[in-house]
Short mmCIF file of C-alpha atoms and ligand atoms in Angstrom, two decimals:
data_model
loop_
_atom_site.label_atom_id
_atom_site.label_comp_id
_atom_site.label_asym_id
_atom_site.label_seq_id
_atom_site.Cartn_x
_atom_site.Cartn_y
_atom_site.Cartn_z
CA MET A 244 120.26 66.87 112.87
CA TYR A 245 117.31 69.23 112.58
CA LEU A 246 115.99 68.11 115.96
CA TRP A 247 119.44 68.46 117.54
CA ASN A 248 119.66 72.06 116.31
CA ARG A 249 116.23 72.79 117.73
CA ALA A 250 117.33 71.28 121.05
CA ALA A 251 120.43 73.49 121.03
CA ILE A 252 118.27 76.56 120.44
CA ALA A 253 115.85 75.44 123.15
CA LYS A 254 118.80 75.18 125.53
CA HIS A 255 119.41 78.90 124.99
CA TRP A 256 115.77 79.49 125.80
CA TRP A 257 116.17 77.52 129.01
CA ASP A 258 119.15 79.69 129.93
CA ILE A 259 117.08 82.80 129.36
CA ALA A 260 114.15 81.45 131.37
CA HIS A 261 116.44 80.61 134.25
CA LYS A 262 118.37 83.86 134.00
CA GLN A 263 121.75 82.22 133.58
CA ASP A 264 124.12 85.03 134.27
CA LYS A 265 125.55 85.82 130.89
CA MET A 266 125.79 89.20 129.28
CA TRP A 267 123.58 88.41 126.26
CA ILE A 268 120.88 86.88 128.46
CA ARG A 269 120.69 90.00 130.60
CA TRP A 270 120.38 91.94 127.37
CA ILE A 271 117.46 89.76 126.13
CA HIS A 272 115.69 90.24 129.46
CA SER A 273 116.05 93.98 129.51
CA TYR A 274 115.20 94.32 125.82
CA TYR A 275 112.42 91.78 125.09
CA VAL A 276 111.14 90.15 128.26
CA LYS A 277 111.08 93.13 130.65
CA GLN A 278 108.62 92.41 133.48
CA GLN A 279 106.45 89.92 131.57
CA HIS A 280 106.14 86.20 132.20
CA MET A 281 108.60 84.21 130.11
CA ASP A 282 106.03 81.76 128.76
CA SER A 283 103.62 84.42 127.57
CA VAL A 284 105.96 87.00 126.04
CA PRO A 285 104.98 87.24 122.37
CA VAL A 286 107.65 86.34 119.82
CA PRO A 287 109.30 89.71 119.06
CA LYS A 288 108.72 90.38 115.37
CA GLN A 289 111.57 92.86 115.00
CA ALA A 290 114.16 90.62 116.66
CA SER A 291 116.94 88.82 114.82
CA TRP A 292 116.39 85.34 113.40
CA MET A 293 118.23 83.68 116.30
CA VAL A 294 116.25 85.50 118.98
CA ARG A 295 112.97 84.63 117.28
CA LYS A 296 114.02 80.97 117.01
CA MET A 297 114.73 80.92 120.73
CA PHE A 298 111.30 82.26 121.53
CA GLU A 299 109.73 79.74 119.14
CA ALA A 300 111.58 76.88 120.86
CA ARG A 301 109.53 77.37 124.03
CA PRO A 302 107.15 74.41 123.46
CA LEU A 303 110.15 72.07 123.27
CA VAL A 304 111.12 72.68 126.89
CA ALA A 305 107.65 73.36 128.28
CA ASN A 306 106.79 71.06 131.20
CA MET A 307 110.22 69.50 131.01
CA GLN A 308 112.35 68.76 134.05
CA ILE A 309 115.96 69.59 133.20
CA GLN A 310 118.77 68.66 135.53
CA PRO A 311 120.92 71.81 135.46
CA THR A 312 124.21 69.95 135.10
CA GLY A 313 125.21 72.12 132.18
CA LYS A 314 127.07 69.91 129.81
CA SER A 315 124.39 67.40 128.80
CA MET A 316 121.47 69.78 128.79
CA ILE A 317 121.12 69.88 125.00
CA GLY A 318 121.16 66.09 125.05
CA GLN A 319 118.39 66.04 127.64
CA ILE A 320 116.23 68.37 125.55
CA TYR A 321 117.00 66.37 122.41
CA HIS A 322 115.90 63.08 123.98
CA HIS A 323 112.81 64.73 125.42
CA ALA A 324 111.87 66.03 121.93
CA LEU A 325 112.67 62.67 120.33
CA THR A 326 110.41 60.81 122.77
CA ALA A 327 107.59 63.31 122.28
CA ARG A 328 107.89 62.94 118.51
CA SER A 329 108.03 59.14 118.52
CA LYS A 330 104.78 59.08 120.51
CA MET A 331 103.01 60.83 117.63
CA PRO A 332 104.60 59.55 114.42
CA TRP A 333 101.29 60.26 112.71
CA LYS A 334 101.13 63.99 113.33
CA CYS A 335 101.82 64.68 109.61
CA ILE A 336 98.30 63.31 108.98
CA MET A 337 96.78 66.02 111.15
CA TYR A 338 98.97 68.86 109.89
CA GLN A 339 97.17 71.15 107.38
CA ASN A 340 94.51 68.54 106.82
CA VAL A 341 91.61 70.19 104.96
CA ALA A 342 89.06 67.49 105.78
CA ARG A 343 85.97 68.59 107.72
CA PRO A 344 86.81 69.38 111.37
CA LYS A 345 84.49 66.61 112.64
CA ALA A 346 86.30 64.15 110.35
CA THR A 347 89.74 65.32 111.51
CA PHE A 348 88.61 64.98 115.11
CA THR A 349 87.45 61.40 114.48
CA MET A 350 90.77 60.59 112.79
CA TRP A 351 92.64 62.03 115.76
CA LEU A 352 90.64 59.91 118.22
CA LEU A 353 91.21 56.85 116.04
CA LEU A 354 94.98 57.36 115.94
CA LEU A 355 95.04 57.82 119.71
CA ASP A 356 92.89 54.68 120.02
CA ARG A 357 90.20 56.62 121.85
CA LEU A 358 87.19 55.82 119.64
CA LEU A 359 84.59 53.96 121.63
CA THR A 360 84.58 50.67 119.78
CA ALA A 361 82.80 47.63 121.23
CA GLU A 362 86.17 46.22 122.24
CA ARG A 363 87.02 49.27 124.35
CA LEU A 364 83.55 49.49 125.90
CA SER A 365 83.58 45.83 126.93
CA LYS A 366 87.05 46.29 128.43
CA TRP A 367 85.45 48.82 130.77
CA GLY A 368 82.82 46.23 131.73
CA ILE A 369 80.02 47.79 129.66
CA LYS A 370 77.77 45.14 128.13
CA VAL A 371 77.53 45.65 124.36
CA ASP A 372 77.16 43.51 121.30
CA THR A 373 80.80 42.98 120.41
CA LYS A 374 80.22 41.75 116.85
CA CYS A 375 81.06 44.02 113.92
CA CYS A 376 77.86 45.58 112.57
CA PHE A 377 79.08 45.32 108.97
CA CYS A 378 79.93 41.63 108.71
CA GLN A 379 78.56 40.14 111.98
CA LYS A 380 81.50 37.74 111.86
CA TYR A 381 84.30 39.27 113.89
CA ASP A 382 84.64 41.33 117.06
CA GLU A 383 84.52 45.07 116.59
CA THR A 384 88.06 46.27 117.21
CA ARG A 385 89.77 49.31 115.74
CA GLU A 386 91.81 47.02 113.50
CA HIS A 387 88.82 45.06 112.28
CA LEU A 388 86.46 47.99 111.75
CA PHE A 389 88.83 50.24 109.83
CA VAL A 390 91.31 47.85 108.24
CA GLN A 391 90.20 44.23 108.03
CA CYS A 392 86.45 44.23 107.65
CA GLU A 393 85.30 43.52 104.11
CA TYR A 394 83.05 46.57 104.15
CA ALA A 395 85.88 48.96 105.08
CA ARG A 396 88.19 47.32 102.55
CA GLN A 397 85.68 47.86 99.78
CA VAL A 398 85.37 51.55 100.64
CA TRP A 399 89.16 52.01 100.87
CA THR A 400 89.72 50.13 97.61
CA ARG A 401 87.12 52.05 95.65
CA VAL A 402 88.27 55.47 96.92
CA GLY A 403 91.93 54.38 96.53
CA GLN A 404 91.33 53.50 92.87
CA TRP A 405 89.74 56.89 92.32
CA MET A 406 92.81 58.75 93.63
CA HIS A 407 95.33 56.35 92.00
CA ILE A 408 96.75 55.00 95.25
CA GLN A 409 99.16 52.12 94.91
CA ASN A 410 100.28 49.51 97.50
CA PHE A 411 96.82 48.98 98.84
CA PRO A 412 95.52 47.44 101.04
CA PRO A 413 97.35 47.01 104.36
CA THR A 414 96.13 44.05 106.41
CA ASN A 415 96.74 45.05 110.01
CA TRP A 416 96.60 48.22 112.11
CA ILE A 417 100.37 48.84 112.23
CA GLN A 418 100.66 48.55 108.45
CA HIS A 419 97.57 50.68 108.01
CA GLN A 420 98.95 53.48 110.19
CA GLN A 421 102.30 53.30 108.38
CA TRP A 422 100.49 53.48 105.07
CA LEU A 423 98.57 56.57 106.23
CA ILE A 424 101.79 58.23 107.43
CA ILE A 425 103.85 57.47 104.31
CA ASN A 426 101.19 58.82 101.98
CA SER A 427 100.52 61.93 104.11
CA LYS A 428 104.15 63.01 104.51
CA GLY A 429 105.49 66.08 102.75
CA LYS A 430 103.96 69.10 101.10
CA SER A 431 103.04 67.62 97.73
CA GLN A 432 99.53 67.96 96.35
CA ASN A 433 99.19 64.17 96.47
CA ALA A 434 99.95 64.11 100.20
CA GLN A 435 97.41 66.90 100.78
CA VAL A 436 94.75 65.05 98.83
CA PHE A 437 95.55 61.74 100.50
CA LYS A 438 95.34 62.97 104.07
CA MET A 439 92.07 64.76 103.44
CA VAL A 440 90.45 61.82 101.65
CA SER A 441 91.69 59.15 104.09
CA THR A 442 90.38 61.25 106.97
CA GLU A 443 86.98 61.48 105.28
CA VAL A 444 87.02 57.69 104.66
CA THR A 445 87.73 57.07 108.34
CA TYR A 446 84.92 59.39 109.34
CA ALA A 447 82.47 57.86 106.87
CA ILE A 448 83.16 54.33 108.15
CA TRP A 449 82.67 55.47 111.75
CA MET A 450 79.43 57.33 110.92
CA GLU A 451 78.05 54.39 108.96
CA ARG A 452 78.84 52.13 111.91
CA ASN A 453 77.01 54.54 114.25
CA SER A 454 73.97 54.83 112.03
CA ARG A 455 73.70 51.04 111.76
CA LEU A 456 74.02 50.62 115.51
CA PHE A 457 71.91 53.50 116.76
CA GLU A 458 69.49 54.32 113.94
CA LYS A 459 69.20 50.90 112.31
CA GLN A 460 69.89 52.44 108.93
CA SER A 461 72.45 51.12 106.52
CA ARG A 462 73.99 52.14 103.24
CA SER A 463 76.10 50.24 100.74
CA TRP A 464 79.86 50.74 100.51
CA GLU A 465 79.34 52.09 96.96
CA ALA A 466 77.13 54.88 98.32
CA ILE A 467 79.66 55.69 101.04
CA ALA A 468 82.55 55.82 98.55
CA LYS A 469 80.56 58.12 96.27
CA GLU A 470 79.77 60.49 99.12
CA ILE A 471 83.43 60.65 100.20
CA VAL A 472 84.44 61.61 96.66
CA TYR A 473 81.72 64.27 96.58
CA VAL A 474 82.84 65.76 99.93
CA ALA A 475 86.50 65.73 98.81
CA CYS A 476 85.63 67.61 95.60
CA VAL A 477 83.71 70.23 97.57
CA ARG A 478 86.42 70.60 100.25
CA ALA A 479 89.36 70.86 97.83
CA ASN A 480 91.17 74.16 98.28
CA PRO A 481 92.77 75.96 95.28
CA ARG A 482 96.06 74.14 95.83
CA ILE A 483 94.59 70.69 95.22
CA PHE A 484 91.50 71.60 93.23
CA ASP A 485 92.94 70.62 89.82
CA VAL A 486 94.35 67.33 91.11
CA ILE A 487 91.11 66.24 92.74
CA HIS A 488 89.02 67.26 89.76
CA SER A 489 91.30 65.34 87.38
CA PHE A 490 90.38 62.06 89.11
CA ILE A 491 87.52 60.16 87.51
CA PHE A 492 85.13 58.22 89.72
ZN1 LIG B 430 83.31 43.36 110.01
#
């Protein structure tokens, strides 16, 4: 319902952008848009709620091809928005995540499946050792490295115990991503803590993998877990400070 309403508002924006000849649209043009480009006009702060919402709906119709048939236009925008959203079901993990920027960036690449794991490199024809550097037993895939490998599971379990996370551990990538999404959804302190800590866990696993591969240095999963907890305590903003500091490692 929420998305449908946004689509309906975006439809008004489309009308404005295409100067549909209605009285109120001419009024918006002469009052707010004037001679500026539609996509770069700042949201007018003094305007009514509805006008501001229309300006804010711009990203929903950006780069979208709408067939100007009139009656199903809201439906077209709605389906466009729905598709865009279903492609990134994990965006709640990235939203207001207070993990270190380099950790958030790594998490983002991981969720997009863009991290250069051995599996992806060998798919491109680059010759690399495909075995996991933690266990030397299985091929290094995203699923193995971050979800199934014993080393990663130990880190997740230890850090999960520390922040009282239940229902752990997932055993494949789909479950893992679902688990990340479910625990990161909403505005609660627990969700805030979870998304920050799980992002730092992801980053720590990736960095440990890199240091084993490229610097031939390795650390135990206990040391990694301890460092994640330390970073989380330092990064905690006032909103989650008390929660994080109430956990005992
Ligand atoms: Zn492994």
